[in-house]
mmCIF file of C-alpha atoms and ligand atoms in Angstrom:
data_model
loop_
_atom_site.group_PDB
_atom_site.id
_atom_site.type_symbol
_atom_site.label_atom_id
_atom_site.label_comp_id
_atom_site.label_asym_id
_atom_site.label_seq_id
_atom_site.Cartn_x
_atom_site.Cartn_y
_atom_site.Cartn_z
ATOM 1 C CA UNK N 126 -86.662 -191.600 190.363
ATOM 2 C CA UNK N 127 -88.623 -191.252 193.745
ATOM 3 C CA UNK N 128 -89.797 -194.276 195.447
ATOM 4 C CA UNK N 129 -92.767 -192.412 196.254
ATOM 5 C CA UNK N 130 -93.107 -193.269 199.751
ATOM 6 C CA UNK N 131 -93.983 -189.757 202.229
ATOM 7 C CA UNK N 132 -91.489 -188.098 203.898
ATOM 8 C CA UNK N 133 -92.226 -189.630 207.515
ATOM 9 C CA UNK N 134 -90.933 -192.584 205.468
ATOM 10 C CA UNK N 135 -87.684 -191.252 204.917
ATOM 11 C CA UNK N 136 -87.119 -189.038 207.832
ATOM 12 C CA UNK N 137 -88.208 -192.675 209.976
ATOM 13 C CA UNK N 138 -86.041 -194.588 207.493
ATOM 14 C CA UNK N 139 -82.694 -191.887 208.472
ATOM 15 C CA UNK N 140 -83.566 -192.016 211.819
ATOM 16 C CA UNK N 141 -82.769 -195.448 212.570
ATOM 17 C CA UNK N 142 -79.946 -196.389 210.332
ATOM 18 C CA UNK N 143 -78.162 -192.910 209.958
ATOM 19 C CA UNK N 144 -75.896 -191.236 212.778
ATOM 20 C CA UNK N 145 -77.727 -188.627 214.374
ATOM 21 C CA UNK N 146 -75.068 -185.654 214.054
ATOM 22 C CA UNK N 147 -77.353 -183.643 212.644
ATOM 23 C CA UNK N 148 -80.716 -182.182 213.723
ATOM 24 C CA UNK N 149 -82.181 -181.831 210.736
ATOM 25 C CA UNK N 150 -85.604 -180.353 210.249
ATOM 26 C CA UNK N 151 -88.625 -183.063 208.985
ATOM 27 C CA UNK N 152 -88.564 -181.897 205.102
ATOM 28 C CA UNK N 153 -87.469 -184.469 202.877
ATOM 29 C CA UNK N 154 -86.093 -182.974 199.360
ATOM 30 C CA UNK N 155 -86.215 -184.976 196.447
ATOM 31 C CA UNK N 156 -85.773 -182.350 193.615
ATOM 32 C CA UNK N 157 -84.156 -178.248 193.251
ATOM 33 C CA UNK N 158 -84.011 -175.854 190.307
ATOM 34 C CA UNK N 159 -82.098 -172.146 190.751
ATOM 35 C CA UNK N 160 -83.288 -171.650 194.167
ATOM 36 C CA UNK N 161 -86.263 -173.692 194.608
ATOM 37 C CA UNK N 162 -86.056 -176.786 195.927
ATOM 38 C CA UNK N 163 -89.315 -179.552 196.426
ATOM 39 C CA UNK N 164 -89.967 -182.702 199.491
ATOM 40 C CA UNK N 165 -91.362 -185.629 198.560
ATOM 41 C CA UNK N 166 -94.614 -184.318 198.992
ATOM 42 C CA UNK N 167 -94.025 -182.413 195.907
ATOM 43 C CA UNK N 168 -94.539 -179.049 198.738
ATOM 44 C CA UNK N 169 -91.992 -176.302 197.336
ATOM 45 C CA UNK N 170 -89.875 -174.423 199.051
ATOM 46 C CA UNK N 171 -87.352 -171.546 198.207
ATOM 47 C CA UNK N 172 -83.607 -172.310 199.710
ATOM 48 C CA UNK N 173 -82.329 -169.980 201.920
ATOM 49 C CA UNK N 174 -79.445 -171.895 202.978
ATOM 50 C CA UNK N 175 -77.586 -172.799 199.724
ATOM 51 C CA UNK N 176 -76.540 -175.905 200.942
ATOM 52 C CA UNK N 177 -73.764 -173.205 204.146
ATOM 53 C CA UNK N 178 -73.252 -171.561 200.941
ATOM 54 C CA UNK N 179 -72.131 -174.418 198.899
ATOM 55 C CA UNK N 180 -74.637 -173.647 196.073
ATOM 56 C CA UNK N 181 -74.045 -170.254 195.580
ATOM 57 C CA UNK N 182 -75.106 -170.926 191.494
ATOM 58 C CA UNK N 183 -78.230 -172.021 192.072
ATOM 59 C CA UNK N 184 -79.564 -175.379 192.230
ATOM 60 C CA UNK N 185 -78.417 -177.996 189.267
ATOM 61 C CA UNK N 186 -77.388 -175.143 187.418
ATOM 62 C CA UNK N 187 -77.871 -176.496 184.107
ATOM 63 C CA UNK N 188 -75.046 -174.726 182.707
ATOM 64 C CA UNK N 189 -72.901 -176.785 185.459
ATOM 65 C CA UNK N 190 -74.749 -180.176 184.818
ATOM 66 C CA UNK N 191 -73.705 -180.127 180.881
ATOM 67 C CA UNK N 192 -70.197 -179.790 181.747
ATOM 68 C CA UNK N 193 -70.700 -182.148 184.892
ATOM 69 C CA UNK N 194 -72.280 -185.095 182.645
ATOM 70 C CA UNK N 195 -69.758 -184.171 179.624
ATOM 71 C CA UNK N 196 -66.971 -185.033 181.701
ATOM 72 C CA UNK N 197 -68.410 -187.982 183.619
ATOM 73 C CA UNK N 198 -68.340 -189.151 180.267
ATOM 74 C CA UNK N 199 -64.925 -188.306 178.881
ATOM 75 C CA UNK N 200 -62.700 -189.129 181.920
ATOM 76 C CA UNK N 201 -63.411 -188.902 186.441
ATOM 77 C CA UNK N 202 -60.265 -190.420 187.873
ATOM 78 C CA UNK N 203 -56.807 -190.503 187.351
ATOM 79 C CA UNK N 204 -55.304 -190.002 190.966
ATOM 80 C CA UNK N 205 -52.015 -187.137 190.928
ATOM 81 C CA UNK N 206 -49.891 -190.413 189.527
ATOM 82 C CA UNK N 207 -50.747 -189.035 186.541
ATOM 83 C CA UNK N 208 -51.860 -185.403 184.671
ATOM 84 C CA UNK N 209 -55.153 -184.576 183.565
ATOM 85 C CA UNK N 210 -56.023 -181.824 181.227
ATOM 86 C CA UNK N 211 -59.333 -180.562 183.109
ATOM 87 C CA UNK N 212 -56.622 -180.052 186.302
ATOM 88 C CA UNK N 213 -53.853 -178.263 184.525
ATOM 89 C CA UNK N 214 -56.728 -175.601 183.061
ATOM 90 C CA UNK N 215 -58.058 -174.810 186.516
ATOM 91 C CA UNK N 216 -54.972 -174.139 187.870
ATOM 92 C CA UNK N 217 -54.374 -171.217 185.717
ATOM 93 C CA UNK N 218 -57.919 -170.166 185.496
ATOM 94 C CA UNK N 219 -57.948 -170.925 189.261
ATOM 95 C CA UNK N 220 -54.868 -168.225 189.692
ATOM 96 C CA UNK N 221 -55.989 -165.832 187.447
ATOM 97 C CA UNK N 222 -59.200 -164.875 188.422
ATOM 98 C CA UNK N 223 -57.929 -164.773 192.179
ATOM 99 C CA UNK N 224 -54.529 -163.220 191.341
ATOM 100 C CA UNK N 225 -52.191 -165.786 193.274
ATOM 101 C CA UNK N 226 -49.137 -167.597 192.083
ATOM 102 C CA UNK N 227 -50.555 -170.985 192.780
ATOM 103 C CA UNK N 228 -52.796 -173.563 193.723
ATOM 104 C CA UNK N 229 -53.045 -176.576 195.734
ATOM 105 C CA UNK N 230 -56.102 -178.855 195.673
ATOM 106 C CA UNK N 231 -58.692 -180.675 197.938
ATOM 107 C CA UNK N 232 -61.975 -182.010 198.122
ATOM 108 C CA UNK N 233 -63.177 -180.447 201.548
ATOM 109 C CA UNK N 234 -62.906 -177.565 203.148
ATOM 110 C CA UNK N 235 -61.479 -178.691 206.099
ATOM 111 C CA UNK N 236 -59.079 -180.930 204.116
ATOM 112 C CA UNK N 237 -58.007 -177.303 202.707
ATOM 113 C CA UNK N 238 -57.652 -175.421 206.222
ATOM 114 C CA UNK N 239 -55.527 -178.717 207.087
ATOM 115 C CA UNK N 240 -53.486 -178.087 203.936
ATOM 116 C CA UNK N 241 -52.754 -174.420 205.008
ATOM 117 C CA UNK N 242 -52.063 -175.227 208.559
ATOM 118 C CA UNK N 243 -49.130 -177.889 206.890
ATOM 119 C CA UNK N 244 -47.954 -175.098 204.622
ATOM 120 C CA UNK N 245 -47.828 -172.467 207.589
ATOM 121 C CA UNK N 246 -46.133 -174.732 209.433
ATOM 122 C CA UNK N 247 -43.736 -176.086 206.660
ATOM 123 C CA UNK N 248 -42.710 -172.146 206.077
ATOM 124 C CA UNK N 249 -42.386 -171.282 209.442
ATOM 125 C CA UNK N 250 -39.527 -174.040 210.153
ATOM 126 C CA UNK N 251 -38.066 -173.786 206.665
ATOM 127 C CA UNK N 252 -38.116 -170.097 206.053
ATOM 128 C CA UNK N 253 -38.965 -168.558 209.436
ATOM 129 C CA UNK N 254 -36.456 -170.502 211.026
ATOM 130 C CA UNK N 255 -38.457 -171.814 214.046
ATOM 131 C CA UNK N 256 -37.505 -174.630 216.042
ATOM 132 C CA UNK N 257 -38.215 -177.901 215.045
ATOM 133 C CA UNK N 258 -42.567 -178.572 216.530
ATOM 134 C CA UNK N 259 -42.422 -175.432 218.059
ATOM 135 C CA UNK N 260 -44.068 -173.835 215.704
ATOM 136 C CA UNK N 261 -47.813 -171.498 216.812
ATOM 137 C CA UNK N 262 -50.567 -170.802 215.350
ATOM 138 C CA UNK N 263 -53.259 -167.930 215.984
ATOM 139 C CA UNK N 264 -57.030 -168.711 215.836
ATOM 140 C CA UNK N 265 -60.292 -166.478 216.885
ATOM 141 C CA UNK N 266 -62.522 -167.634 219.234
ATOM 142 C CA UNK N 267 -66.354 -168.877 217.836
ATOM 143 C CA UNK N 268 -63.670 -169.642 214.629
ATOM 144 C CA UNK N 269 -65.025 -172.352 212.822
ATOM 145 C CA UNK N 270 -62.502 -173.807 210.573
ATOM 146 C CA UNK N 271 -63.831 -177.985 209.810
ATOM 147 C CA UNK N 272 -64.138 -180.716 212.112
ATOM 148 C CA UNK N 273 -61.518 -183.048 211.777
ATOM 149 C CA UNK N 274 -59.556 -184.011 215.418
ATOM 150 C CA UNK N 275 -56.627 -181.029 214.593
ATOM 151 C CA UNK N 276 -59.334 -178.056 213.571
ATOM 152 C CA UNK N 277 -61.151 -179.225 216.723
ATOM 153 C CA UNK N 278 -58.212 -178.860 218.344
ATOM 154 C CA UNK N 279 -58.719 -175.270 218.856
ATOM 155 C CA UNK N 280 -62.239 -174.652 218.443
ATOM 156 C CA UNK N 281 -64.107 -172.810 221.105
ATOM 157 C CA UNK N 282 -66.894 -174.898 220.956
ATOM 158 C CA UNK N 283 -67.097 -177.342 223.578
ATOM 159 C CA UNK N 284 -69.888 -179.343 221.831
ATOM 160 C CA UNK N 285 -67.634 -179.858 219.150
ATOM 161 C CA UNK N 286 -64.656 -180.722 221.571
ATOM 162 C CA UNK N 287 -66.355 -183.242 223.398
ATOM 163 C CA UNK N 288 -65.023 -186.727 224.188
ATOM 164 C CA UNK N 289 -62.722 -185.787 220.643
ATOM 165 C CA UNK N 290 -59.354 -185.142 222.596
ATOM 166 C CA UNK N 291 -56.408 -185.814 222.958
ATOM 167 C CA UNK N 292 -56.261 -182.906 220.762
ATOM 168 C CA UNK N 293 -53.381 -181.175 218.384
ATOM 169 C CA UNK N 294 -51.101 -178.499 220.045
ATOM 170 C CA UNK N 295 -49.562 -175.785 218.516
ATOM 171 C CA UNK N 296 -53.106 -173.244 218.075
ATOM 172 C CA UNK N 297 -53.487 -170.022 220.867
ATOM 173 C CA UNK N 298 -56.535 -168.807 220.598
ATOM 174 C CA UNK N 299 -57.956 -164.785 220.705
ATOM 175 C CA UNK N 300 -60.541 -163.036 220.604
ATOM 176 C CA UNK N 301 -61.938 -162.377 217.338
ATOM 177 C CA UNK N 302 -61.842 -158.957 216.405
ATOM 178 C CA UNK N 303 -59.447 -157.776 219.381
ATOM 179 C CA UNK N 304 -55.765 -155.983 217.873
ATOM 180 C CA UNK N 305 -54.084 -155.703 221.325
ATOM 181 C CA UNK N 306 -54.555 -159.269 222.211
ATOM 182 C CA UNK N 307 -54.205 -160.709 218.854
ATOM 183 C CA UNK N 308 -50.331 -158.520 219.253
ATOM 184 C CA UNK N 309 -49.825 -159.463 222.906
ATOM 185 C CA UNK N 310 -50.544 -163.506 221.060
ATOM 186 C CA UNK N 311 -47.432 -163.031 218.582
ATOM 187 C CA UNK N 312 -43.810 -165.134 219.678
ATOM 188 C CA UNK N 313 -40.652 -165.868 217.304
ATOM 189 C CA UNK N 314 -42.591 -169.273 216.946
ATOM 190 C CA UNK N 315 -45.934 -167.590 215.623
ATOM 191 C CA UNK N 316 -45.864 -168.436 211.901
ATOM 192 C CA UNK N 317 -49.638 -168.016 211.561
ATOM 193 C CA UNK N 318 -52.667 -166.294 212.396
ATOM 194 C CA UNK N 319 -56.345 -167.683 211.160
ATOM 195 C CA UNK N 320 -59.166 -165.326 210.613
ATOM 196 C CA UNK N 321 -62.723 -166.022 209.167
ATOM 197 C CA UNK N 322 -63.563 -162.146 207.451
ATOM 198 C CA UNK N 323 -66.548 -163.056 208.795
ATOM 199 C CA UNK N 324 -67.648 -166.040 211.380
ATOM 200 C CA UNK N 325 -70.959 -167.259 209.791
ATOM 201 C CA UNK N 326 -71.312 -170.171 211.757
ATOM 202 C CA UNK N 327 -70.443 -168.323 214.780
ATOM 203 C CA UNK N 328 -73.877 -165.940 213.602
ATOM 204 C CA UNK N 329 -72.588 -163.780 211.165
ATOM 205 C CA UNK N 330 -70.547 -161.727 213.154
ATOM 206 C CA UNK N 331 -68.196 -159.099 212.221
ATOM 207 C CA UNK N 332 -64.717 -157.644 213.496
ATOM 208 C CA UNK N 333 -64.395 -153.962 213.837
ATOM 209 C CA UNK N 334 -63.972 -152.528 210.906
ATOM 210 C CA UNK N 335 -60.448 -152.176 209.551
ATOM 211 C CA UNK N 336 -59.746 -154.808 211.614
ATOM 212 C CA UNK N 337 -58.767 -157.576 209.481
ATOM 213 C CA UNK N 338 -56.764 -155.124 207.429
ATOM 214 C CA UNK N 339 -54.310 -153.731 210.742
ATOM 215 C CA UNK N 340 -54.870 -157.534 211.296
ATOM 216 C CA UNK N 341 -52.196 -157.806 208.306
ATOM 217 C CA UNK N 342 -50.185 -155.481 208.793
ATOM 218 C CA UNK N 343 -49.062 -156.276 212.196
ATOM 219 C CA UNK N 344 -48.976 -160.200 210.798
ATOM 220 C CA UNK N 345 -46.203 -158.837 208.307
ATOM 221 C CA UNK N 346 -44.463 -156.460 210.428
ATOM 222 C CA UNK N 347 -43.846 -159.558 212.493
ATOM 223 C CA UNK N 348 -43.135 -162.252 209.931
ATOM 224 C CA UNK N 349 -46.110 -164.033 210.368
ATOM 225 C CA UNK N 350 -48.377 -165.827 207.314
ATOM 226 C CA UNK N 351 -52.481 -163.962 207.417
ATOM 227 C CA UNK N 352 -54.550 -167.308 206.293
ATOM 228 C CA UNK N 353 -57.960 -166.113 205.235
ATOM 229 C CA UNK N 354 -60.798 -168.801 205.530
ATOM 230 C CA UNK N 355 -63.349 -167.681 202.586
ATOM 231 C CA UNK N 356 -64.646 -170.936 202.775
ATOM 232 C CA UNK N 357 -67.927 -169.593 203.757
ATOM 233 C CA UNK N 358 -67.177 -165.950 202.672
ATOM 234 C CA UNK N 359 -65.677 -166.394 199.267
ATOM 235 C CA UNK N 360 -67.041 -166.869 195.959
ATOM 236 C CA UNK N 361 -69.287 -163.744 195.734
ATOM 237 C CA UNK N 362 -71.833 -164.426 198.974
ATOM 238 C CA UNK N 363 -70.999 -161.253 200.411
ATOM 239 C CA UNK N 364 -71.477 -159.167 197.361
ATOM 240 C CA UNK N 365 -67.420 -159.111 196.266
ATOM 241 C CA UNK N 366 -65.445 -161.980 195.327
ATOM 242 C CA UNK N 367 -63.541 -162.599 198.205
ATOM 243 C CA UNK N 368 -64.494 -160.431 201.160
ATOM 244 C CA UNK N 369 -61.122 -159.719 202.260
ATOM 245 C CA UNK N 370 -61.689 -157.360 199.208
ATOM 246 C CA UNK N 371 -63.601 -155.027 201.411
ATOM 247 C CA UNK N 372 -60.115 -153.987 203.293
ATOM 248 C CA UNK N 373 -58.707 -154.433 200.275
ATOM 249 C CA UNK N 374 -56.522 -156.808 201.688
ATOM 250 C CA UNK N 375 -54.693 -160.024 200.271
ATOM 251 C CA UNK N 376 -53.628 -162.727 202.340
ATOM 252 C CA UNK N 377 -50.921 -164.695 202.191
ATOM 253 C CA UNK N 378 -52.893 -167.624 201.889
ATOM 254 C CA UNK N 379 -56.273 -167.911 200.765
ATOM 255 C CA UNK N 380 -58.132 -171.426 201.466
ATOM 256 C CA UNK N 381 -61.969 -171.692 199.269
ATOM 257 C CA UNK N 382 -64.128 -174.190 198.917
ATOM 258 C CA UNK N 383 -68.071 -174.894 199.256
ATOM 259 C CA UNK N 384 -69.478 -173.000 196.105
ATOM 260 C CA UNK N 385 -66.070 -173.551 194.178
ATOM 261 C CA UNK N 386 -68.003 -177.173 193.279
ATOM 262 C CA UNK N 387 -71.321 -175.313 192.017
ATOM 263 C CA UNK N 388 -73.201 -177.668 194.776
ATOM 264 C CA UNK N 389 -72.580 -180.599 192.078
ATOM 265 C CA UNK N 390 -69.049 -181.672 193.970
ATOM 266 C CA UNK N 391 -66.842 -181.079 196.702
ATOM 267 C CA UNK N 392 -63.850 -179.101 196.239
ATOM 268 C CA UNK N 393 -61.670 -177.083 198.124
ATOM 269 C CA UNK N 394 -58.547 -175.061 197.218
ATOM 270 C CA UNK N 395 -55.329 -173.733 198.677
ATOM 271 C CA UNK N 396 -53.875 -170.561 197.515
ATOM 272 C CA UNK N 397 -50.806 -168.740 197.965
ATOM 273 C CA UNK N 398 -47.730 -167.663 196.905
ATOM 274 C CA UNK N 399 -44.834 -169.880 195.577
ATOM 275 C CA UNK N 400 -42.189 -169.492 197.444
ATOM 276 C CA UNK N 401 -44.975 -170.842 200.626
ATOM 277 C CA UNK N 402 -46.725 -173.475 198.596
ATOM 278 C CA UNK N 403 -43.792 -173.988 196.372
ATOM 279 C CA UNK N 404 -42.512 -175.747 199.712
ATOM 280 C CA UNK N 405 -44.105 -178.903 199.459
ATOM 281 C CA UNK N 406 -42.561 -181.481 197.279
ATOM 282 C CA UNK N 407 -43.085 -184.844 196.318
ATOM 283 C CA UNK N 408 -44.959 -187.288 198.618
ATOM 284 C CA UNK N 409 -45.381 -184.852 201.612
ATOM 285 C CA UNK N 410 -49.199 -184.265 201.097
ATOM 286 C CA UNK N 411 -52.368 -185.322 198.494
ATOM 287 C CA UNK N 412 -55.507 -186.864 197.827
ATOM 288 C CA UNK N 413 -56.764 -189.836 196.358
ATOM 289 C CA UNK N 414 -59.579 -187.597 194.781
ATOM 290 C CA UNK N 415 -57.867 -183.951 194.264
ATOM 291 C CA UNK N 416 -57.525 -182.528 191.359
ATOM 292 C CA UNK N 417 -59.629 -184.787 189.688
ATOM 293 C CA UNK N 418 -60.851 -184.244 186.117
ATOM 294 C CA UNK N 419 -64.596 -184.597 186.807
ATOM 295 C CA UNK N 420 -64.269 -181.896 189.939
ATOM 296 C CA UNK N 421 -61.857 -179.450 187.868
ATOM 297 C CA UNK N 422 -64.240 -179.528 184.973
ATOM 298 C CA UNK N 423 -66.793 -178.575 187.195
ATOM 299 C CA UNK N 424 -65.152 -175.806 188.964
ATOM 300 C CA UNK N 425 -64.129 -174.307 186.069
ATOM 301 C CA UNK N 426 -67.755 -173.796 185.161
ATOM 302 C CA UNK N 427 -69.028 -172.787 188.518
ATOM 303 C CA UNK N 428 -66.480 -169.999 188.537
ATOM 304 C CA UNK N 429 -67.648 -169.099 184.750
ATOM 305 C CA UNK N 430 -71.249 -168.572 186.119
ATOM 306 C CA UNK N 431 -70.341 -166.556 188.760
ATOM 307 C CA UNK N 432 -68.143 -164.231 186.988
ATOM 308 C CA UNK N 433 -70.167 -164.497 183.953
ATOM 309 C CA UNK N 434 -73.891 -164.562 185.292
ATOM 310 C CA UNK N 435 -72.726 -161.590 187.943
ATOM 311 C CA UNK N 436 -73.837 -163.456 190.658
ATOM 312 C CA UNK N 437 -71.526 -161.240 192.844
ATOM 313 C CA UNK N 438 -73.320 -157.894 191.617
ATOM 314 C CA UNK N 439 -76.387 -159.754 191.974
ATOM 315 C CA UNK N 440 -75.578 -160.816 195.630
ATOM 316 C CA UNK N 441 -74.713 -156.967 196.462
ATOM 317 C CA UNK N 442 -77.262 -155.012 195.268
ATOM 318 C CA UNK N 443 -79.490 -157.452 196.497
ATOM 319 C CA UNK N 444 -78.009 -158.177 200.216
ATOM 320 C CA UNK N 445 -78.043 -154.143 200.525
ATOM 321 C CA UNK N 446 -82.140 -154.387 199.295
ATOM 322 C CA UNK N 447 -82.664 -157.121 201.780
ATOM 323 C CA UNK N 448 -80.966 -155.971 205.073
ATOM 324 C CA UNK N 449 -83.002 -152.817 204.573
ATOM 325 C CA UNK N 450 -86.298 -154.335 204.640
ATOM 326 C CA UNK N 451 -85.247 -156.979 207.549
ATOM 327 C CA UNK N 452 -83.935 -153.903 209.257
ATOM 328 C CA UNK N 453 -87.175 -152.371 208.771
ATOM 329 C CA UNK N 454 -89.254 -155.012 210.292
ATOM 330 C CA UNK N 455 -90.582 -153.770 213.855
ATOM 331 C CA UNK N 456 -90.732 -157.763 215.640
ATOM 332 C CA UNK N 457 -90.021 -157.018 219.384
ATOM 333 C CA UNK N 458 -88.192 -160.490 219.414
ATOM 334 C CA UNK N 459 -85.456 -159.416 216.832
ATOM 335 C CA UNK N 460 -82.652 -158.010 218.721
ATOM 336 C CA UNK N 461 -80.323 -156.934 215.765
ATOM 337 C CA UNK N 462 -79.624 -157.770 211.829
ATOM 338 C CA UNK N 463 -76.780 -157.510 210.136
ATOM 339 C CA UNK N 464 -75.130 -158.782 207.071
ATOM 340 C CA UNK N 465 -73.259 -158.387 204.083
ATOM 341 C CA UNK N 466 -74.237 -158.914 200.654
ATOM 342 C CA UNK N 467 -76.137 -162.557 201.019
ATOM 343 C CA UNK N 468 -74.809 -163.323 204.079
ATOM 344 C CA UNK N 469 -77.758 -162.361 206.593
ATOM 345 C CA UNK N 470 -78.043 -163.144 209.771
ATOM 346 C CA UNK N 471 -80.908 -162.231 212.070
ATOM 347 C CA UNK N 472 -80.550 -162.141 215.798
ATOM 348 C CA UNK N 473 -83.576 -162.795 218.287
ATOM 349 C CA UNK N 474 -83.831 -162.088 221.779
ATOM 350 C CA UNK N 475 -83.455 -164.465 224.449
ATOM 351 C CA UNK N 476 -87.138 -164.194 225.080
ATOM 352 C CA UNK N 477 -87.925 -165.096 221.507
ATOM 353 C CA UNK N 478 -87.609 -168.957 222.735
ATOM 354 C CA UNK N 479 -84.978 -169.766 220.483
ATOM 355 C CA UNK N 480 -84.057 -169.508 217.006
ATOM 356 C CA UNK N 481 -85.195 -173.518 215.965
ATOM 357 C CA UNK N 482 -89.153 -172.722 216.465
ATOM 358 C CA UNK N 483 -89.114 -169.891 213.718
ATOM 359 C CA UNK N 484 -87.186 -171.914 211.479
ATOM 360 C CA UNK N 485 -90.007 -174.892 211.360
ATOM 361 C CA UNK N 486 -92.513 -171.870 210.522
ATOM 362 C CA UNK N 487 -90.911 -170.542 208.265
ATOM 363 C CA UNK N 488 -90.452 -174.112 206.637
ATOM 364 C CA UNK N 489 -94.457 -174.589 206.714
ATOM 365 C CA UNK N 490 -95.059 -171.147 205.173
ATOM 366 C CA UNK N 491 -91.892 -171.993 202.241
ATOM 367 C CA UNK N 492 -88.729 -171.043 202.855
ATOM 368 C CA UNK N 493 -85.866 -173.211 204.089
ATOM 369 C CA UNK N 494 -83.799 -171.561 207.226
ATOM 370 C CA UNK N 495 -81.139 -173.126 209.052
ATOM 371 C CA UNK N 496 -80.631 -171.926 213.040
ATOM 372 C CA UNK N 497 -77.044 -171.101 213.961
ATOM 373 C CA UNK N 498 -76.219 -171.112 217.091
ATOM 374 C CA UNK N 499 -79.300 -170.100 219.677
ATOM 375 C CA UNK N 500 -80.742 -167.542 218.734
ATOM 376 C CA UNK N 501 -79.704 -166.319 215.487
ATOM 377 C CA UNK N 502 -81.428 -167.487 212.048
ATOM 378 C CA UNK N 503 -79.717 -167.156 208.685
ATOM 379 C CA UNK N 504 -80.585 -165.438 205.449
ATOM 380 C CA UNK N 505 -78.067 -167.537 203.022
ATOM 381 C CA UNK N 506 -79.868 -167.889 199.219
ATOM 382 C CA UNK N 507 -78.712 -168.886 196.097
ATOM 383 C CA UNK N 508 -76.826 -165.404 194.030
ATOM 384 C CA UNK N 509 -79.180 -165.822 191.693
ATOM 385 C CA UNK N 510 -81.934 -164.992 193.221
ATOM 386 C CA UNK N 511 -84.343 -161.631 192.477
ATOM 387 C CA UNK N 512 -86.051 -159.033 194.294
ATOM 388 C CA UNK N 513 -88.852 -160.560 193.862
ATOM 389 C CA UNK N 514 -88.157 -163.799 195.078
ATOM 390 C CA UNK N 515 -86.840 -161.656 198.048
ATOM 391 C CA UNK N 516 -90.232 -159.845 197.878
ATOM 392 C CA UNK N 517 -91.896 -162.673 198.426
ATOM 393 C CA UNK N 518 -89.830 -164.159 201.242
ATOM 394 C CA UNK N 519 -90.029 -160.975 203.120
ATOM 395 C CA UNK N 520 -93.558 -161.410 203.555
ATOM 396 C CA UNK N 521 -93.588 -164.390 204.965
ATOM 397 C CA UNK N 522 -90.379 -163.895 207.215
ATOM 398 C CA UNK N 523 -92.773 -161.430 208.278
ATOM 399 C CA UNK N 524 -95.626 -163.062 208.391
ATOM 400 C CA UNK N 525 -93.851 -165.649 210.734
ATOM 401 C CA UNK N 526 -92.221 -163.369 212.862
ATOM 402 C CA UNK N 527 -95.722 -161.311 213.774
ATOM 403 C CA UNK N 528 -97.271 -164.774 214.423
ATOM 404 C CA UNK N 529 -94.609 -165.601 216.806
ATOM 405 C CA UNK N 530 -94.356 -162.563 218.867
HETATM 406 C C1 PLP E 687 -67.909 -174.992 206.003
HETATM 407 C C2 PLP E 687 -66.964 -174.524 206.305
HETATM 408 C C3 PLP E 687 -65.373 -174.939 207.015
HETATM 409 C C4 PLP E 687 -65.756 -176.912 206.129
HETATM 410 O O1 PLP E 687 -65.622 -176.804 205.287
HETATM 411 P P1 PLP E 687 -65.993 -178.746 204.587
HETATM 412 O O2 PLP E 687 -66.537 -178.639 203.396
HETATM 413 O O3 PLP E 687 -67.890 -178.329 205.835
HETATM 414 O O4 PLP E 687 -65.369 -179.258 205.297
HETATM 415 C C5 PLP E 687 -64.448 -174.477 206.721
HETATM 416 N N1 PLP E 687 -64.464 -172.964 207.353
HETATM 417 C C6 PLP E 687 -65.109 -172.186 207.185
HETATM 418 C C7 PLP E 687 -65.318 -170.384 206.915
HETATM 419 C C8 PLP E 687 -67.038 -172.641 206.425
HETATM 420 O O5 PLP E 687 -67.359 -172.165 206.316
#
């Protein structure tokens, strides 16, 4: 399959023709299986990023692969001008496993967040009685909800916004985890509060314990919809199927994506009650590829794999194990280690010289990680990982951290 060139050949090609909107490590991957990846030279790596949690089920999972190739021979795209059997089955299955009444499918995470914003605004006008074009949505500082122009309009990260204005109005930013600030920001025109249960992109940041539950109660009291972006934290990553379960809370709207496609196919979804998603009428929203039979069949199997292979339980158990191991490291350059389930982050001190050089050194040892912002390295393996693989990884992490002291 490979054209049998060396890594440098592909790096040069990509750098010449591809827009440089990412800063990848110069590892050119060509094959994957489970937790493992291989580059074009045949070097083997443990994947400690999992496609930003889009590959919770592991690379090229055989069950999902089989469903994908069989569905690819049968039917792949109808558009929603017509119905298809796979999407119809997925609606019921996704609602019964999440407990929601209705689902609206999209393709990428950002599109699903956009859809949740539309749904919340529509609910605000039609149900809450907010005057036309006055709806406000409260968001958190350091949020990451995607890259569309509306979503970056409420980002607090200058680099995500620079030269992309003018921006969409109607958003208010409050500090993450600050209940008083949230309360102060709510006005009669507030229609929703959108939050990541754990801010993964910002560096695996947690709100104070109990914040989400109290925020939900505050929203309820003020007739404000609570929207949880579980695109990265959901589907088992943090040791529960959804991270909000840690506080026993059911968001009014939940957004999922990433591992819903098992690493094979982009598919995302917005979940909510009938009184909210039921407000969409024919023609009010859509996407050509949404609910297509290929993606729907893949998502059905991706969900089954998560459930039937006990991946959520594995994330809980091994996450706790690995967090303990990482916390035992006596390294001056480590400021803190934090995480839940298999969403783990090591924060380096400012003197450590940046997380990037750590990621480069870890890649040399066969571990693929990615820095987030300056000083945080995320350890986010596929949820099919085993204890012995984590032990293998730990040895290498320890070696690299000692060498770079
Ligand atoms: C990845 C991510 C998104 C955006 O998803 P895309 O599929 O990249 O558009 C939104 N929210 C969170 C929390 C994410 O991690």
